[in-house]
């Protein structure tokens, strides 16, 4: 199940922390995420491999 921009996810390396998908790059098999909830100074996005992303939709199913 592919992730979609705007979706909330977990990362395999950061247990217990939520992230929001900003963009998905299918060509490079990466997605851009930012820590959620946003901090007052913002949460800069960073790229992670799609395989490291755990969809909360899939985890709930």
Tab-separated table of N, CA and C in Angstrom:
chain	number	residue	atom	x	y	z
A	1	UNK	N	0.845	-1.180	0.000
A	1	UNK	CA	0.000	0.000	0.000
A	1	UNK	C	0.889	1.242	0.000
A	2	UNK	N	0.932	1.992	-1.091
A	2	UNK	CA	1.796	3.175	-1.160
A	2	UNK	C	1.283	4.299	-0.260
A	3	UNK	N	2.205	5.107	0.230
A	3	UNK	CA	1.821	6.258	1.050
A	3	UNK	C	1.460	7.420	0.142
A	4	UNK	N	0.683	8.336	0.666
A	4	UNK	CA	0.213	9.498	-0.082
A	4	UNK	C	0.632	10.775	0.650
A	5	UNK	N	0.861	11.875	-0.087
A	5	UNK	CA	1.161	13.142	0.566
A	5	UNK	C	0.039	13.515	1.543
A	6	UNK	N	0.431	14.017	2.700
A	6	UNK	CA	-0.521	14.395	3.736
A	6	UNK	C	-0.779	13.295	4.750
A	7	UNK	N	-0.412	12.070	4.416
A	7	UNK	CA	-0.635	10.923	5.299
A	7	UNK	C	0.331	10.961	6.486
A	8	UNK	N	-0.123	10.448	7.616
A	8	UNK	CA	0.718	10.357	8.805
A	8	UNK	C	1.296	8.958	8.881
A	9	UNK	N	2.599	8.893	9.171
A	9	UNK	CA	3.319	7.628	9.151
A	9	UNK	C	4.264	7.537	10.344
A	10	UNK	N	4.817	6.356	10.522
A	10	UNK	CA	5.896	6.116	11.469
A	10	UNK	C	7.122	5.738	10.668
A	11	UNK	N	8.299	5.919	11.249
A	11	UNK	CA	9.538	5.478	10.612
A	11	UNK	C	10.096	4.321	11.425
A	12	UNK	N	10.626	3.336	10.757
A	12	UNK	CA	11.154	2.154	11.428
A	12	UNK	C	12.240	2.528	12.438
A	13	UNK	N	13.030	3.540	12.159
A	13	UNK	CA	14.148	3.902	13.046
A	13	UNK	C	13.754	4.845	14.178
A	14	UNK	N	12.552	5.407	14.156
A	14	UNK	CA	12.111	6.398	15.142
A	14	UNK	C	10.814	5.945	15.789
A	15	UNK	N	10.880	4.918	16.596
A	15	UNK	CA	9.676	4.367	17.222
A	15	UNK	C	8.974	5.419	18.077
A	16	UNK	N	7.657	5.492	17.920
A	16	UNK	CA	6.848	6.378	18.749
A	16	UNK	C	6.748	7.813	18.276
A	17	UNK	N	7.394	8.165	17.176
A	17	UNK	CA	7.334	9.522	16.649
A	17	UNK	C	6.552	9.527	15.351
A	18	UNK	N	5.611	10.454	15.221
A	18	UNK	CA	4.796	10.557	14.005
A	18	UNK	C	5.434	11.527	13.023
A	19	UNK	N	5.222	11.244	11.742
A	19	UNK	CA	5.706	12.094	10.661
A	19	UNK	C	4.585	12.275	9.654
A	20	UNK	N	4.635	13.379	8.921
A	20	UNK	CA	3.679	13.636	7.853
A	20	UNK	C	4.419	13.540	6.521
A	21	UNK	N	3.829	12.821	5.578
A	21	UNK	CA	4.410	12.699	4.242
A	21	UNK	C	4.171	14.007	3.497
A	22	UNK	N	5.233	14.608	3.002
A	22	UNK	CA	5.155	15.853	2.256
A	22	UNK	C	5.093	15.560	0.758
A	23	UNK	N	5.909	14.607	0.302
A	23	UNK	CA	6.001	14.291	-1.118
A	23	UNK	C	6.517	12.866	-1.272
A	24	UNK	N	6.144	12.237	-2.397
A	24	UNK	CA	6.599	10.882	-2.701
A	24	UNK	C	7.337	10.913	-4.030
A	25	UNK	N	8.544	10.351	-4.055
A	25	UNK	CA	9.360	10.272	-5.265
A	25	UNK	C	9.481	8.800	-5.653
A	26	UNK	N	8.563	8.337	-6.502
A	26	UNK	CA	8.549	6.934	-6.916
A	26	UNK	C	9.774	6.550	-7.729
A	27	UNK	N	10.340	7.488	-8.459
A	27	UNK	CA	11.490	7.188	-9.308
A	27	UNK	C	12.704	6.807	-8.462
A	28	UNK	N	12.949	7.560	-7.382
A	28	UNK	CA	14.099	7.281	-6.510
A	28	UNK	C	13.730	6.443	-5.296
A	29	UNK	N	12.470	5.984	-5.221
A	29	UNK	CA	11.988	5.140	-4.117
A	29	UNK	C	12.212	5.811	-2.762
A	30	UNK	N	11.877	7.097	-2.696
A	30	UNK	CA	12.023	7.881	-1.467
A	30	UNK	C	10.753	8.689	-1.234
A	31	UNK	N	10.581	9.094	0.003
A	31	UNK	CA	9.534	10.071	0.273
A	31	UNK	C	10.090	11.118	1.238
A	32	UNK	N	9.508	12.288	1.164
A	32	UNK	CA	9.907	13.399	2.015
A	32	UNK	C	8.906	13.484	3.148
A	33	UNK	N	9.422	13.544	4.373
A	33	UNK	CA	8.561	13.600	5.553
A	33	UNK	C	9.012	14.737	6.461
A	34	UNK	N	8.117	15.122	7.375
A	34	UNK	CA	8.484	16.084	8.418
A	34	UNK	C	7.864	15.618	9.727
A	35	UNK	N	8.550	15.915	10.818
A	35	UNK	CA	8.103	15.501	12.148
A	35	UNK	C	6.746	16.137	12.453
A	36	UNK	N	5.877	15.379	13.081
A	36	UNK	CA	4.552	15.855	13.452
A	36	UNK	C	4.333	15.595	14.924
A	37	UNK	N	3.785	16.487	15.697
A	37	UNK	CA	3.253	17.791	15.295
A	37	UNK	C	4.381	18.785	15.006
A	38	UNK	N	4.040	19.783	14.226
A	38	UNK	CA	5.016	20.805	13.865
A	38	UNK	C	5.436	21.580	15.110
A	39	UNK	N	6.681	21.983	15.142
A	39	UNK	CA	7.160	22.825	16.237
A	39	UNK	C	6.904	24.286	15.891
A	40	UNK	N	7.059	25.162	16.838
A	40	UNK	CA	6.826	26.590	16.579
A	40	UNK	C	7.813	27.144	15.559
A	41	UNK	N	8.983	26.529	15.460
A	41	UNK	CA	9.966	26.976	14.471
A	41	UNK	C	9.873	26.185	13.167
A	42	UNK	N	8.885	25.302	13.080
A	42	UNK	CA	8.701	24.494	11.867
A	42	UNK	C	9.395	23.145	11.992
A	43	UNK	N	9.120	22.298	11.073
A	43	UNK	CA	9.749	20.979	11.013
A	43	UNK	C	10.229	20.764	9.591
A	44	UNK	N	11.515	20.924	9.348
A	44	UNK	CA	12.019	20.810	7.982
A	44	UNK	C	11.851	19.385	7.447
A	45	UNK	N	11.450	19.254	6.196
A	45	UNK	CA	11.307	17.921	5.608
A	45	UNK	C	12.664	17.292	5.306
A	46	UNK	N	12.686	15.966	5.302
A	46	UNK	CA	13.879	15.218	4.942
A	46	UNK	C	13.454	13.950	4.220
A	47	UNK	N	14.353	13.417	3.408
A	47	UNK	CA	14.047	12.245	2.581
A	47	UNK	C	14.388	10.965	3.331
A	48	UNK	N	13.528	9.956	3.157
A	48	UNK	CA	13.764	8.620	3.711
A	48	UNK	C	13.373	7.595	2.650
A	49	UNK	N	13.953	6.412	2.694
A	49	UNK	CA	13.529	5.362	1.765
A	49	UNK	C	12.076	4.970	2.041
A	50	UNK	N	11.318	4.723	0.994
A	50	UNK	CA	9.919	4.350	1.174
A	50	UNK	C	9.797	3.094	2.032
A	51	UNK	N	10.756	2.192	1.940
A	51	UNK	CA	10.727	0.967	2.739
A	51	UNK	C	10.850	1.209	4.235
A	52	UNK	N	11.321	2.388	4.645
A	52	UNK	CA	11.467	2.707	6.066
A	52	UNK	C	10.204	3.320	6.656
A	53	UNK	N	9.196	3.551	5.807
A	53	UNK	CA	7.966	4.204	6.228
A	53	UNK	C	6.907	3.158	6.570
A	54	UNK	N	6.263	3.351	7.718
A	54	UNK	CA	5.176	2.468	8.137
A	54	UNK	C	3.900	3.280	8.135
A	55	UNK	N	2.996	2.955	7.241
A	55	UNK	CA	1.741	3.668	7.126
A	55	UNK	C	0.879	3.394	8.347
A	56	UNK	N	0.313	4.440	8.931
A	56	UNK	CA	-0.594	4.247	10.063
A	56	UNK	C	-1.889	3.574	9.612
A	57	UNK	N	-2.267	3.750	8.340
A	57	UNK	CA	-3.451	3.052	7.805
A	57	UNK	C	-3.193	1.540	7.808
A	58	UNK	N	-2.022	1.135	7.389
A	58	UNK	CA	-1.688	-0.285	7.338
A	58	UNK	C	-1.527	-0.852	8.737
A	59	UNK	N	-0.969	-0.074	9.658
A	59	UNK	CA	-0.766	-0.535	11.023
A	59	UNK	C	-2.100	-0.736	11.737
A	60	UNK	N	-3.103	0.087	11.382
A	60	UNK	CA	-4.415	-0.011	12.031
A	60	UNK	C	-5.246	-1.162	11.482
A	61	UNK	N	-4.929	-1.610	10.279
A	61	UNK	CA	-5.724	-2.675	9.632
A	61	UNK	C	-5.396	-4.052	10.161
